[in-house]
Coordinates of C-alpha atoms in Angstrom, one line a residue:
Chain N
X342 CA -26.4 136.9 -63.3
X343 CA -24.0 137.8 -66.2
X344 CA -24.7 133.9 -67.5
X345 CA -28.3 134.8 -67.4
X346 CA -27.9 137.8 -69.7
X347 CA -28.4 136.1 -73.1
X348 CA -31.8 134.4 -72.0
X349 CA -32.8 137.8 -71.1
X350 CA -31.8 139.3 -74.1
X351 CA -33.4 136.5 -75.9
X352 CA -36.5 136.9 -74.2
X353 CA -36.5 140.5 -74.4
X354 CA -36.2 140.8 -78.2
X355 CA -38.7 138.1 -79.2
X356 CA -41.1 137.8 -76.3
X357 CA -41.5 141.0 -74.3
X358 CA -41.2 143.0 -77.2
X359 CA -43.5 141.6 -79.4
X360 CA -45.8 141.5 -76.4
X361 CA -45.7 144.9 -76.2
X362 CA -45.9 145.8 -79.9
X363 CA -49.1 143.4 -79.6
X364 CA -50.8 145.5 -76.8
X365 CA -50.0 148.9 -79.0
X366 CA -51.4 147.0 -82.1
X367 CA -54.6 145.7 -80.7
X368 CA -55.7 149.2 -80.1
X369 CA -55.1 150.2 -83.3
X370 CA -57.1 150.1 -86.7
X371 CA -54.7 148.4 -89.2
X372 CA -54.3 148.7 -93.3
X373 CA -52.4 145.2 -94.0
X374 CA -50.1 144.8 -91.4
X375 CA -49.4 148.3 -90.7
X376 CA -51.5 150.1 -87.7
X377 CA -52.9 153.3 -88.7
X378 CA -55.7 155.2 -86.3
X379 CA -55.3 154.6 -82.5
X380 CA -59.1 153.5 -81.5
X381 CA -58.5 152.5 -77.7
X382 CA -60.2 149.4 -76.4
X383 CA -62.6 149.7 -79.6
X384 CA -61.3 146.4 -80.9
X385 CA -61.7 144.7 -77.5
X386 CA -65.2 145.9 -77.2
X387 CA -66.3 144.5 -80.7
X388 CA -64.7 141.2 -79.8
X389 CA -66.6 141.1 -76.8
X390 CA -70.0 142.5 -77.7
X391 CA -70.2 142.3 -81.2
X392 CA -68.5 139.0 -82.6
X393 CA -70.5 135.7 -82.5
X394 CA -67.7 134.0 -84.1
X395 CA -65.4 135.0 -81.3
X396 CA -67.7 134.0 -78.7
X397 CA -68.0 130.5 -80.1
X398 CA -64.6 130.1 -80.5
X399 CA -63.9 131.3 -76.8
X400 CA -66.7 128.9 -75.3
X401 CA -65.0 126.0 -77.5
X402 CA -61.6 126.9 -76.4
X403 CA -63.0 127.0 -72.4
X404 CA -65.0 123.8 -73.0
X405 CA -62.4 121.8 -74.8
X406 CA -59.6 123.0 -72.1
X407 CA -61.8 122.0 -69.3
X408 CA -62.6 118.6 -70.6
X409 CA -59.0 117.9 -72.2
X410 CA -57.3 118.8 -68.6
X411 CA -59.7 116.5 -66.8
X412 CA -59.4 113.6 -69.4
X413 CA -55.9 113.7 -69.9
X414 CA -55.0 113.6 -66.3
X415 CA -57.3 111.1 -65.3
X416 CA -56.6 108.7 -68.2
X417 CA -52.7 109.4 -67.4
X418 CA -53.4 108.5 -63.8
X419 CA -55.4 105.5 -65.0
X420 CA -52.9 104.3 -67.4
X421 CA -49.9 105.0 -64.9
X422 CA -51.6 102.9 -62.0
X423 CA -52.0 100.0 -64.5
X424 CA -48.2 100.5 -66.0
X425 CA -47.1 100.6 -62.4
X426 CA -48.7 97.4 -61.3
X427 CA -46.9 94.9 -64.3
X428 CA -43.8 93.5 -63.1
X429 CA -42.5 92.8 -66.4
X430 CA -42.2 94.8 -69.7
X431 CA -43.0 98.0 -67.7
X432 CA -40.6 100.1 -70.6
X433 CA -42.6 98.5 -73.5
X434 CA -46.1 100.0 -72.0
X435 CA -44.2 103.6 -71.5
X436 CA -42.9 103.4 -74.8
X437 CA -46.2 102.5 -76.3
X438 CA -48.3 105.1 -74.2
X439 CA -45.8 107.8 -75.0
X440 CA -45.1 107.4 -78.5
X441 CA -47.8 110.0 -79.7
X442 CA -46.4 112.8 -78.1
X443 CA -43.1 112.6 -80.1
X444 CA -45.4 112.5 -83.2
X445 CA -46.2 115.8 -85.2
X446 CA -49.5 117.4 -84.6
X447 CA -49.6 117.7 -88.6
X448 CA -49.3 113.8 -88.8
X449 CA -51.5 113.4 -86.0
X450 CA -54.3 115.3 -87.2
X451 CA -53.9 113.6 -90.7
X452 CA -54.3 110.0 -89.6
X453 CA -56.9 110.7 -87.1
X454 CA -58.7 112.3 -90.3
X455 CA -58.5 108.8 -91.7
X456 CA -59.5 107.2 -88.9
X457 CA -62.8 109.2 -89.0
X458 CA -62.9 109.4 -92.6
X459 CA -66.6 108.1 -94.0
X460 CA -66.8 104.8 -95.7
X461 CA -63.5 103.5 -95.2
X462 CA -62.5 105.3 -91.7
X463 CA -62.3 102.6 -88.8
X464 CA -65.4 104.0 -86.8
X465 CA -67.2 103.4 -90.6
X466 CA -65.9 100.2 -90.8
X467 CA -66.3 98.7 -87.4
X468 CA -69.8 100.0 -87.8
X469 CA -70.1 98.4 -90.8
X470 CA -68.8 95.1 -89.7
X471 CA -71.3 95.1 -86.7
X472 CA -74.3 95.8 -89.2
X473 CA -74.9 99.4 -88.5
X474 CA -75.6 102.0 -91.4
X475 CA -72.3 104.0 -91.4
X476 CA -72.8 106.2 -94.3
X477 CA -73.7 108.9 -92.5
X478 CA -71.1 108.8 -90.0
X479 CA -68.5 111.3 -90.2
X480 CA -67.6 112.5 -86.8
X481 CA -65.6 115.7 -88.0
X482 CA -67.9 116.7 -90.4
X483 CA -71.0 116.7 -88.0
X484 CA -71.0 120.1 -85.7
X485 CA -72.4 118.1 -83.0
X486 CA -69.3 115.9 -82.7
X487 CA -66.3 117.5 -84.5
X488 CA -65.1 118.8 -81.4
X489 CA -65.0 115.7 -79.3
X490 CA -63.4 113.8 -82.5
X491 CA -60.3 116.3 -82.3
X492 CA -60.3 116.0 -78.7
X493 CA -60.1 112.3 -78.6
X494 CA -56.9 112.8 -81.2
X495 CA -55.9 115.0 -78.6
X496 CA -56.5 113.0 -75.8
X497 CA -54.4 109.9 -77.5
X498 CA -51.4 112.4 -78.1
X499 CA -51.0 114.1 -74.7
X500 CA -52.3 111.2 -72.2
X501 CA -48.8 109.6 -72.3
X502 CA -47.5 112.6 -70.9
X503 CA -49.6 112.6 -68.0
X504 CA -48.7 108.8 -67.4
X505 CA -45.0 109.0 -67.3
X506 CA -45.4 111.7 -64.9
X507 CA -47.6 109.8 -62.7
X508 CA -45.8 106.6 -63.3
X509 CA -42.3 108.6 -62.1
X510 CA -44.1 109.9 -59.0
X511 CA -45.8 106.8 -58.0
X512 CA -42.3 104.9 -57.9
X513 CA -41.0 107.6 -55.5
X514 CA -43.7 107.1 -53.2
X515 CA -42.6 105.3 -49.8
X516 CA -43.8 101.6 -49.8
X517 CA -44.1 101.5 -46.0
X518 CA -47.5 103.2 -46.3
X519 CA -48.7 100.6 -48.4
X520 CA -47.3 97.9 -46.6
X521 CA -48.9 99.5 -43.6
X522 CA -52.3 99.7 -45.2
X523 CA -52.3 96.4 -46.5
X524 CA -51.5 95.1 -43.2
X525 CA -54.4 97.0 -42.0
X526 CA -56.8 95.3 -44.5
X527 CA -57.0 98.5 -46.6
X528 CA -58.6 97.5 -50.1
X529 CA -57.1 98.3 -53.3
X530 CA -59.5 101.2 -53.9
X531 CA -59.0 102.5 -50.5
X532 CA -55.4 102.6 -50.9
X533 CA -55.7 104.3 -54.1
X534 CA -58.0 107.0 -52.6
X535 CA -56.7 107.6 -49.3
X536 CA -52.8 107.1 -50.3
X537 CA -52.0 107.2 -53.7
X538 CA -54.2 110.1 -54.8
X539 CA -53.3 112.6 -52.1
X540 CA -49.8 111.7 -52.1
X541 CA -49.6 112.3 -56.1
X542 CA -51.5 115.7 -55.4
X543 CA -48.1 118.2 -56.3
X544 CA -48.2 116.4 -59.4
X545 CA -51.4 116.5 -60.2
X546 CA -51.2 120.1 -59.6
X547 CA -48.4 120.4 -61.8
X548 CA -50.2 118.7 -64.7
X549 CA -53.4 120.6 -64.5
X550 CA -51.4 123.5 -64.9
X551 CA -49.4 122.9 -67.8
X552 CA -52.3 121.2 -69.4
X553 CA -54.3 124.3 -69.0
X554 CA -52.1 126.8 -70.5
X555 CA -51.0 124.2 -73.3
X556 CA -54.7 123.4 -74.2
X557 CA -56.1 127.1 -74.3
X558 CA -53.5 128.1 -77.0
X559 CA -54.6 125.1 -79.4
X560 CA -54.1 125.5 -82.7
X561 CA -52.3 123.3 -85.0
X562 CA -54.1 119.7 -84.3
X563 CA -57.5 121.8 -85.1
X564 CA -56.2 123.7 -87.9
X565 CA -55.0 120.3 -89.5
X566 CA -58.3 118.3 -88.9
X567 CA -60.9 120.6 -89.3
X568 CA -59.6 124.3 -90.1
X569 CA -62.1 125.3 -87.3
X570 CA -65.2 124.1 -89.3
X571 CA -67.6 122.7 -89.8
X572 CA -69.6 126.4 -89.4
X573 CA -67.1 127.3 -86.7
X574 CA -68.1 124.3 -84.3
X575 CA -64.4 123.7 -83.8
X576 CA -63.2 127.0 -83.8
X577 CA -60.5 128.1 -81.2
X578 CA -59.5 131.5 -80.2
X579 CA -56.2 130.7 -81.8
X580 CA -57.6 129.5 -84.9
X581 CA -59.9 132.3 -85.1
X582 CA -57.1 134.8 -84.2
X583 CA -55.2 133.2 -87.2
X584 CA -57.7 133.6 -89.8
X585 CA -58.6 137.1 -89.0
X586 CA -54.9 138.1 -89.3
X587 CA -53.9 136.1 -92.5
X588 CA -56.9 135.4 -94.2
X589 CA -58.8 138.6 -93.5
X590 CA -56.2 140.8 -92.9
X591 CA -57.7 142.5 -90.0
X592 CA -54.4 142.3 -87.8
X593 CA -55.3 145.0 -85.1
X594 CA -58.8 143.2 -84.3
X595 CA -56.9 139.7 -84.2
X596 CA -54.3 140.9 -82.0
X597 CA -57.0 142.3 -79.4
X598 CA -58.6 138.8 -79.6
X599 CA -55.3 137.2 -79.1
X600 CA -54.6 139.8 -76.1
X601 CA -58.1 138.5 -74.4
X602 CA -56.8 134.9 -74.8
X603 CA -53.4 136.0 -73.1
X604 CA -55.9 137.5 -70.4
X605 CA -57.6 134.3 -70.1
X606 CA -54.7 131.9 -69.9
X607 CA -53.1 134.5 -67.0
X608 CA -56.5 134.7 -65.0
X609 CA -56.8 130.6 -65.0
X610 CA -53.6 130.1 -64.4
X611 CA -53.5 132.3 -61.2
X612 CA -57.2 131.1 -60.2
X613 CA -55.8 127.2 -60.4
X614 CA -52.5 128.2 -59.0
X615 CA -54.4 129.5 -55.6
X616 CA -56.9 126.5 -55.4
X617 CA -54.4 123.9 -56.0
X618 CA -51.3 125.0 -54.2
X619 CA -53.2 125.4 -51.2
X620 CA -54.0 121.3 -51.0
X621 CA -50.1 120.7 -52.6
X622 CA -48.8 122.8 -49.4
X623 CA -50.9 120.5 -47.1
X624 CA -49.9 117.4 -48.8
X625 CA -46.1 118.3 -48.5
X626 CA -46.3 119.5 -44.6
Chain U
X419 CA -44.9 76.5 -59.4
X420 CA -47.5 74.8 -61.9
X421 CA -46.3 77.1 -64.7
X422 CA -49.8 78.6 -65.0
X423 CA -49.3 82.3 -64.1
X424 CA -52.7 83.7 -62.9
X425 CA -53.6 86.3 -65.5
X426 CA -55.0 89.5 -63.9
X427 CA -57.7 91.5 -65.5
X428 CA -55.6 94.7 -65.3
X429 CA -52.6 93.2 -67.2
X430 CA -55.1 92.0 -70.0
X431 CA -56.6 95.6 -70.1
X432 CA -53.2 97.1 -70.3
X433 CA -52.0 95.0 -73.1
X434 CA -55.4 95.9 -75.2
X435 CA -55.3 99.6 -74.7
X436 CA -51.4 99.6 -75.4
X437 CA -51.9 97.8 -78.7
X438 CA -55.0 100.3 -79.4
X439 CA -52.5 103.1 -78.9
X440 CA -49.7 101.7 -81.1
X441 CA -52.0 101.0 -83.9
X442 CA -52.4 104.3 -85.4
X443 CA -48.6 104.7 -85.4
X444 CA -47.9 101.2 -86.8
X445 CA -50.8 101.6 -89.3
X446 CA -49.4 104.8 -90.4
X447 CA -45.9 103.3 -91.0
X448 CA -47.2 100.1 -92.9
X449 CA -49.5 102.5 -95.1
X450 CA -46.5 104.0 -96.2
X451 CA -45.0 101.1 -98.0
X452 CA -48.2 99.8 -99.3
X453 CA -49.5 100.4 -103.0
X454 CA -52.3 102.8 -102.8
X455 CA -54.8 100.7 -104.4
X456 CA -54.6 98.5 -101.5
X457 CA -55.1 101.0 -98.7
X458 CA -58.4 101.7 -100.4
X459 CA -59.1 98.2 -100.9
X460 CA -58.3 97.2 -97.2
X461 CA -57.4 100.3 -95.2
X462 CA -57.1 98.4 -91.9
X463 CA -55.0 95.7 -92.9
X464 CA -51.3 95.8 -91.6
X465 CA -50.1 94.6 -95.3
X466 CA -46.7 92.8 -96.0
X467 CA -44.4 92.6 -98.2
X468 CA -43.7 96.3 -98.3
X469 CA -43.9 98.3 -101.9
X470 CA -41.9 101.3 -101.7
X471 CA -43.1 102.9 -104.7
X472 CA -45.0 105.5 -102.6
X473 CA -41.8 106.6 -100.8
X474 CA -40.2 107.6 -103.6
X475 CA -43.2 109.5 -105.0
X476 CA -43.8 111.2 -101.9
X477 CA -40.1 112.4 -101.5
X478 CA -40.3 113.6 -105.0
X479 CA -43.6 115.5 -105.2
X480 CA -43.4 116.6 -101.4
X481 CA -40.0 118.0 -102.0
X482 CA -39.2 115.9 -98.9
X483 CA -35.2 116.3 -99.4
X484 CA -35.0 120.1 -99.3
X485 CA -37.6 120.4 -96.4
X486 CA -35.7 117.6 -94.2
X487 CA -32.7 119.7 -94.6
X488 CA -34.7 122.8 -93.6
X489 CA -36.0 121.2 -90.9
X490 CA -32.5 119.7 -89.5
X491 CA -31.2 123.2 -90.1
X492 CA -33.9 124.8 -87.9
X493 CA -33.5 121.8 -85.3
X494 CA -29.8 122.1 -85.0
X495 CA -29.8 125.7 -84.7
X496 CA -32.7 126.1 -82.0
X497 CA -30.8 123.2 -80.0
X498 CA -27.6 125.0 -79.9
X499 CA -29.2 128.0 -78.9
X500 CA -31.3 126.6 -76.0
X501 CA -28.6 124.7 -74.7
X502 CA -26.0 127.6 -74.5
X503 CA -28.8 129.6 -73.0
X504 CA -30.2 127.3 -70.9
X505 CA -26.7 125.9 -69.4
X506 CA -25.4 129.5 -68.7
X507 CA -28.8 130.8 -67.3
X508 CA -29.7 127.4 -64.8
X509 CA -26.0 127.7 -64.1
X510 CA -26.7 131.4 -62.8
X511 CA -30.2 130.6 -61.4
X512 CA -28.8 128.1 -58.9
X513 CA -25.9 130.0 -58.0
X514 CA -28.3 133.3 -57.0
X515 CA -29.8 134.1 -53.7
X516 CA -33.5 135.2 -53.1
X517 CA -34.9 137.7 -53.4
X518 CA -33.4 138.5 -56.7
X519 CA -33.6 134.6 -58.1
X520 CA -37.3 134.6 -57.7
X521 CA -37.8 137.6 -59.9
X522 CA -35.5 136.7 -62.8
X523 CA -36.9 132.9 -62.4
X524 CA -40.4 134.7 -63.0
X525 CA -38.8 136.4 -66.3
X526 CA -37.0 133.4 -67.5
X527 CA -40.5 131.4 -67.0
X528 CA -42.6 134.0 -68.6
X529 CA -42.6 131.9 -71.9
X530 CA -44.6 129.3 -70.3
X531 CA -47.5 131.3 -69.8
X532 CA -47.0 133.7 -73.0
X533 CA -47.5 131.0 -75.6
X534 CA -46.2 131.9 -79.4
X535 CA -49.9 131.6 -80.5
X536 CA -50.8 134.6 -79.0
X537 CA -48.1 136.6 -80.4
X538 CA -47.7 135.5 -84.2
X539 CA -49.1 138.6 -85.1
X540 CA -46.7 141.0 -83.6
X541 CA -43.9 138.5 -84.5
X542 CA -44.9 138.4 -88.4
X543 CA -44.7 142.2 -88.4
X544 CA -41.6 142.5 -86.7
X545 CA -39.9 139.5 -88.7
X546 CA -41.3 141.4 -91.8
X547 CA -39.6 144.4 -90.8
X548 CA -36.6 142.8 -90.2
X549 CA -36.7 141.0 -93.0
X550 CA -36.7 137.6 -91.4
X551 CA -39.6 136.2 -93.0
X552 CA -38.7 132.8 -94.7
X553 CA -35.4 133.1 -92.6
X554 CA -34.7 129.5 -90.9
X555 CA -32.3 131.1 -88.0
X556 CA -35.4 133.6 -87.7
X557 CA -37.3 130.7 -86.9
X558 CA -35.1 129.4 -84.8
X559 CA -34.7 132.1 -82.6
X560 CA -38.8 131.9 -82.0
X561 CA -38.4 128.3 -81.4
X562 CA -35.6 129.1 -78.9
X563 CA -37.9 131.3 -76.9
X564 CA -40.8 128.9 -76.8
X565 CA -38.2 126.0 -75.2
X566 CA -35.8 128.1 -73.4
X567 CA -38.0 128.2 -70.3
X568 CA -38.5 124.6 -69.8
X569 CA -35.1 123.8 -70.9
X570 CA -33.5 126.1 -68.2
X571 CA -36.3 124.5 -65.5
X572 CA -35.1 121.0 -66.1
X573 CA -31.4 121.8 -66.0
X574 CA -31.3 124.0 -62.8
X575 CA -32.9 120.8 -61.2
X576 CA -29.8 118.6 -62.5
X577 CA -27.8 121.5 -61.4
X578 CA -29.0 121.5 -58.2
X579 CA -27.9 118.2 -57.3
X580 CA -24.1 118.8 -57.9
X581 CA -22.4 119.4 -54.4
X582 CA -21.4 122.8 -53.4
X583 CA -18.1 121.7 -52.1
X584 CA -16.9 120.4 -55.2
X585 CA -17.6 123.8 -57.0
X586 CA -16.2 125.8 -54.0
X587 CA -12.9 123.5 -54.2
X588 CA -12.3 124.2 -58.0
X589 CA -13.0 127.8 -57.1
X590 CA -10.2 127.7 -54.3
X591 CA -7.9 126.1 -56.6
X592 CA -8.2 129.2 -58.9
X593 CA -10.8 127.9 -61.6
X594 CA -12.6 130.3 -63.3
X595 CA -16.5 130.6 -63.1
X596 CA -16.5 129.5 -66.9
X597 CA -14.2 126.6 -66.1
X598 CA -16.2 125.5 -63.2
X599 CA -19.2 125.4 -65.8
X600 CA -17.4 123.6 -68.5
X601 CA -15.1 121.1 -66.4
X602 CA -17.4 120.4 -63.5
X603 CA -21.2 121.1 -64.0
X604 CA -21.7 120.3 -67.5
X605 CA -19.9 117.1 -67.1
X606 CA -21.7 115.9 -63.8
X607 CA -25.1 117.1 -65.4
X608 CA -25.0 115.3 -69.0
X609 CA -27.9 113.3 -68.7
X610 CA -29.9 116.6 -67.9
X611 CA -27.9 118.1 -70.8
X612 CA -28.8 115.1 -73.2
X613 CA -32.6 114.9 -72.0
X614 CA -33.1 118.6 -73.0
X615 CA -31.3 118.4 -76.0
X616 CA -33.5 115.4 -77.5
X617 CA -36.6 117.2 -76.1
X618 CA -36.1 120.7 -77.8
X619 CA -35.1 118.7 -80.9
X620 CA -38.5 116.4 -81.3
X621 CA -40.6 119.9 -80.2
X622 CA -38.8 121.9 -82.8
X623 CA -39.2 119.1 -85.7
X624 CA -42.7 119.0 -84.7
X625 CA -43.4 122.8 -84.6
X626 CA -46.2 123.7 -86.8
X627 CA -47.7 127.1 -85.9
X628 CA -44.2 129.2 -85.7
X629 CA -43.3 127.6 -89.3
X630 CA -46.6 128.4 -91.0
X631 CA -46.7 132.0 -90.2
X632 CA -42.9 132.8 -90.4
X633 CA -42.2 130.9 -93.7
X634 CA -43.9 131.7 -96.9
X635 CA -41.5 130.5 -99.8
X636 CA -42.0 127.1 -100.3
X637 CA -38.1 126.6 -100.9
X638 CA -38.0 127.2 -97.2
X639 CA -40.8 124.9 -96.0
X640 CA -39.7 122.7 -93.1
X641 CA -41.2 118.9 -93.1
X642 CA -44.4 120.0 -91.3
X643 CA -45.3 122.4 -93.7
X644 CA -44.2 120.1 -96.8
X645 CA -46.6 117.6 -95.3
X646 CA -49.5 119.9 -95.8
X647 CA -48.8 119.6 -99.5
X648 CA -49.8 116.3 -99.7
X649 CA -53.3 117.5 -98.3
X650 CA -54.0 118.6 -102.0
X651 CA -53.8 115.0 -102.9
X652 CA -55.8 114.2 -100.3
X653 CA -58.9 112.4 -102.1
X654 CA -56.9 111.4 -104.9
X655 CA -53.8 109.5 -103.2
X656 CA -53.4 108.1 -99.7
X657 CA -50.7 106.4 -100.1
X658 CA -48.4 109.6 -100.9
X659 CA -49.9 111.1 -97.6
X660 CA -48.5 108.0 -95.7
X661 CA -45.2 107.7 -97.1
X662 CA -44.8 111.5 -96.4
X663 CA -45.9 110.9 -93.1
X664 CA -44.0 108.0 -92.4
X665 CA -40.9 109.9 -93.7
X666 CA -41.5 113.0 -91.6
X667 CA -42.3 111.1 -88.2
X668 CA -39.6 108.7 -88.1
X669 CA -36.6 110.8 -87.0
X670 CA -38.3 111.8 -84.0
X671 CA -39.6 108.5 -83.2
X672 CA -36.6 106.6 -84.0
X673 CA -34.7 109.3 -81.6
X674 CA -37.2 108.5 -79.0
X675 CA -37.1 104.9 -78.9
X676 CA -33.3 104.8 -78.7
X677 CA -33.0 107.3 -76.0
X678 CA -36.4 107.2 -74.3
X679 CA -35.0 106.5 -70.8
X680 CA -33.4 109.7 -70.6
X681 CA -36.5 111.6 -72.6
X682 CA -39.1 110.6 -70.3
X683 CA -36.5 111.1 -67.2
X684 CA -35.7 114.4 -68.5
X685 CA -39.3 115.6 -69.3
X686 CA -40.5 114.0 -65.6
X687 CA -37.4 115.6 -63.9
X688 CA -39.1 119.3 -63.8
X689 CA -42.5 118.1 -63.0
X690 CA -41.9 115.5 -60.3
X691 CA -38.9 117.0 -58.6
X692 CA -36.1 114.8 -58.3

């Protein structure tokens, strides 16, 4: 117990105290970074009823998260199955797909900005080589495509994480199931559907939870690539909170939006946990 | 037998995907050692031989030497804090019994669902009141909060694999709890400690949001903030940007390449269960 004390002191000072202070701040008007007048839930009402940018940012965040969780998990599983299937050079593939995870978001964002750049970006170069007119192609500058362009960079960076988790899990699966299934004539897709996928449910469960929490907070890659633009097409709650607090110094209001984001995170975590855990328990029993 | 091995479509697909995945990384590193004019002329070439002029220019104009020192300071402090706290915490958690353990586990895991991003405003206010804006140790504390949970989680997994008899025997022989931790538990869990150190180091080195909010004075900028200096040169000199990025991504990339086995094992340990 005494050995846990340092961690609890750190969290008390730099997590729970700021959390309580943040709740208080979100119920106040503010002047600069100082809270002034208590306004109750006014900031929350303003965000929920009166701020179109906040609505857009919340929608973007949830859409981005939903798509990213499904795609990151799906691509991760797909890559894992391919990697486990090869006999030689498995380490090379693990490293290749996982390497983007250790790169800084600032660098990933900047590199992908170049990939998408008009005229000399890879999308434009390949398109021109194939004979298309690509002079107007600029995925990050187009409100319809910008969010998905950020998503591609995001998936490139994080799919390898899901992959290594699945690879480790698949390697730990009992071989007899597969031998028996093969003996009884089960096809590759049947084995995947009836053995691999159900047995990997505990990992899927954890990955979905982790990526949901990790994606709802998304700030840095969006900030680097688009700063929320064009015209809020890629605005997430976290970028909107940052801009509101540090550009417009509307601090109490910014914190109210941050608290709403925290509530969304908590709510989705609990809901996902309930739904997924039921199935995970079925697998382990 | 014939020497012609059957090439399966899945292997071909895997190789193609791996090359696509690696391309942006390799391209970033090679563009760092190309003259800027070349990058404009043929942006997608992987050119050779290297020209190092942009490396020096990026180093000077981005003040990367100072930024690297700042990042190294924050990273070393964060790793030290997280290691001490998570080793002690994990040791306590593996020894505790329910229901107390469940409650304390929840407390320790709280940072996983309360991300720094929702607390940047109160953290900024608090740090300003404490005079910790522009303080590298201050930033290390925030990074420690963000990392201590999963570090403790991973180490708890490693500590659980240590036989109880071993610890009990040492206790009977009169070893104190700290002795047991230092002489038995830590040496036996060395792979876990290494994995956690590398993981925390990489994540701290790459931290952007915390540094963006808490470091205002350019002299205290970490490498991630220093990189944003080049974005003002975006239109004029891509070569500098690539050179700067290469310098900043190389330390974690090399660390990962050298220690990839324990890195990945540490990461999956907490998720897969061992």
